[in-house]
Amino acid sequence: MKIARTIAEARAFIAELREQRRGKDAGNLVGFVPTMGYLHEGHASLLRRSRQESGISVLSIFVNPIQFGPGEDLERYPRSEEADLKLAEREGVDVVFLPSVQEMYPEERKTTVTVTGVTERLCGASRPGHFDGVATVVSKLFNIVKPDKAFFGAKDAQQVAVLQKMVNDLDMDVEIVPCPIVREEDGLALSSRNVYLSEEQRREALVLSRSLREASVRIENDPNATPRRIVEDVTRAIQASPIAEIDYVEMLSFPDLEPLDEELGLTNLRKAGGSVILALAVKFGSTRLIDNAIMKLKEAPLHV
Amino acid sequence: MKIARTIAEARAFIAELREQRRGKDAGNLVGFVPTMGYLHEGHASLLRRSRQESGISVLSIFVNPIQFGPGEDLERYPRSEEADLKLAEREGVDVVFLPSVQEMYPEERKTTVTVTGVTERLCGASRPGHFDGVATVVSKLFNIVKPDKAFFGAKDAQQVAVLQKMVNDLDMDVEIVPCPIVREEDGLALSSRNVYLSEEQRREALVLSRSLREASVRIENDPNATPRRIVEDVTRAIQASPIAEIDYVEMLSFPDLEPLDEELGLTNLRKAGGSVILALAVKFGSTRLIDNAIMKLKEAPLHV
């Protein structure tokens, strides 16, 4: 496993591997998993997928300052290079790109990649500028690594939607591969930020996955479910926790992230076989957690 | 010479040529000249440079709607595919990419590449949104063609500065190569838009290159020349034409395009060996022409 700390090294290592593995079927395809480090089993699942589907597997670890807003957790974001490198080695990564902030932003940056529309709601509304920072750094990373496929976790569902739109609009020659959310046994979605949680907060945070699961069952089985009723159910369940502070609970079309028609309930979407996302962001103390469920709607079962 | 009308064709043709020419020194380097067509000798000079420096020479012709503002000349912008293809053939182009608007913008575009700073003055100020359109389409074209070098005319000096900044900031793996302005024998800078000019306008338009030439001589030889005096000279010369309507005449640092210190004249810049640009945009009837002179300052000669 090679460790590149500069852009030039990363390019050279990847070019060398591409050259060595030429002609071996898809042996010289590059799979890429961009992360902010402090890797957990969710990241490991992305790396396994990348290893399976690509001859060359690349991981980047970079806590990207421009996607954090003022007052967010940039300073305390957890880091553990040694453990990350061990996990990467175990998952068969070929090249780890570990740049410094100075390496990524050596001069005053004047260029921004902006995606409108899909960024207007959910985290885009709560964290102004966040997705500009994400789209800009991912553009840079794609230009450095030149991957054929890039793997992203569905926990950051809006991020996946934003990056897919960016790739389409700018004709980037890379396939965005969304991968399922990985959860603890008790349901909590894995996140590097879970480490911030106290014991009580960790216990209370289970309300997120539980309420999403219950809502999914209702969406699947209750022909009278409307977006508003589903959002009300989830909101009520979360408010029952004395320490949960809701940022948003929203149900939108997926991947467009547009509001659903309340009047029509989910009937038309069911007929069209559309997909919806039920997404939430909730604070426990100073720790903000996100989770979601994406569902492809089927025609509601008849009650006979 | 291959003609690609779709993104998929362009990618396939270029990949095939890269494969064929592997291992032949720089034989599989891709040189790229993006244009809006109606090609003239200025474009031909870029294509010759591309041919000399790259094993594979690619030309794109696309009148990009998103870089035109309301009321600008998108509808009447001159086109002549047949003559363009002849010129391309003559200049040894390997692949011409000639997409339709539908091919380049098949769905509602939500992604924009924005460069601030260098876009605040000159054409960036007169044509709001113009450089967003340029940066966005050039990003797309770079992602399609994946050039090693891209050649641009210095007539659009601000465009070169914007694209160089974009390439630096986003770590695009392409070298921007600015090429000298090509002029008619009488001095008029070549432009596809010169075809709009009446005989009288064509004659009066000579004031642009003449006043730039005179100013360059003064900057080189007059130790008391200040940016303000130079701009006043050029403005006065152009205003002497009864049909010239000035959009801007500005003298800025190059390539940062920042205002020069009036107090210090050019003294400090001369000492630092900095570069300046004297740039102008002037309308003759409904036709807007641009021209410029970029000068590396040398210490002023002593008067003995």
Short mmCIF file of C-alpha atoms in Angstrom, two decimals, chain A residues 7 11 19 22 107-117 136 139-140 143-144 146 165-166 168-173, chain B residues 7 11 19 22 107-117 136 139-140 143-144 146 165-166 168-173:
data_model
loop_
_atom_site.label_atom_id
_atom_site.label_comp_id
_atom_site.label_asym_id
_atom_site.label_seq_id
_atom_site.Cartn_x
_atom_site.Cartn_y
_atom_site.Cartn_z
CA ILE A 7 -0.88 15.54 -5.43
CA ARG A 11 -0.83 10.97 -9.58
CA GLU A 19 0.50 1.11 -16.49
CA ARG A 22 -2.85 -2.66 -18.45
CA GLU A 107 -3.10 29.76 -2.75
CA GLU A 108 -6.21 31.84 -2.28
CA ARG A 109 -9.00 29.77 -3.84
CA LYS A 110 -11.29 31.70 -6.19
CA THR A 111 -13.04 28.80 -7.93
CA THR A 112 -16.22 27.15 -6.65
CA VAL A 113 -18.36 24.39 -8.08
CA THR A 114 -21.99 25.08 -7.18
CA VAL A 115 -24.98 22.78 -7.62
CA THR A 116 -28.39 24.40 -7.17
CA GLY A 117 -31.80 22.71 -6.84
CA THR A 136 -15.48 21.74 -5.06
CA SER A 139 -14.03 17.96 -8.25
CA LYS A 140 -10.43 18.45 -7.14
CA ASN A 143 -9.12 15.58 -11.14
CA ILE A 144 -6.24 14.19 -9.06
CA LYS A 146 -9.17 10.24 -12.18
CA LYS A 165 -25.99 15.92 -10.65
CA MET A 166 -22.52 17.52 -10.79
CA ASN A 168 -23.98 14.61 -15.17
CA ASP A 169 -23.87 18.36 -15.71
CA LEU A 170 -20.08 18.61 -16.09
CA ASP A 171 -19.65 15.38 -18.11
CA MET A 172 -17.22 13.96 -15.59
CA ASP A 173 -16.17 10.51 -16.78
CA ILE B 7 -19.77 13.06 -26.40
CA ARG B 11 -14.41 9.99 -26.20
CA GLU B 19 -4.25 3.59 -27.73
CA ARG B 22 1.03 4.64 -27.16
CA GLU B 107 -31.29 18.22 -19.03
CA GLU B 108 -31.80 21.26 -16.85
CA ARG B 109 -28.29 22.31 -15.80
CA LYS B 110 -27.86 23.01 -12.08
CA THR B 111 -24.07 23.02 -11.85
CA THR B 112 -21.91 26.11 -12.38
CA VAL B 113 -18.17 26.63 -12.11
CA THR B 114 -17.53 30.15 -10.83
CA VAL B 115 -14.22 32.00 -10.63
CA THR B 116 -14.23 35.20 -8.57
CA GLY B 117 -11.54 37.90 -8.38
CA THR B 136 -18.54 25.76 -16.96
CA SER B 139 -14.83 22.24 -17.57
CA LYS B 140 -17.25 20.07 -19.55
CA ASN B 143 -13.84 16.30 -18.99
CA ILE B 144 -14.85 15.05 -22.45
CA LYS B 146 -9.14 15.05 -21.37
CA LYS B 165 -7.03 30.15 -12.12
CA MET B 166 -9.75 27.49 -12.53
CA ASN B 168 -4.97 25.71 -10.58
CA ASP B 169 -7.80 25.79 -8.05
CA LEU B 170 -9.46 22.57 -9.22
CA ASP B 171 -6.23 20.63 -9.88
CA MET B 172 -7.20 19.98 -13.48
CA ASP B 173 -4.41 18.00 -15.13
#
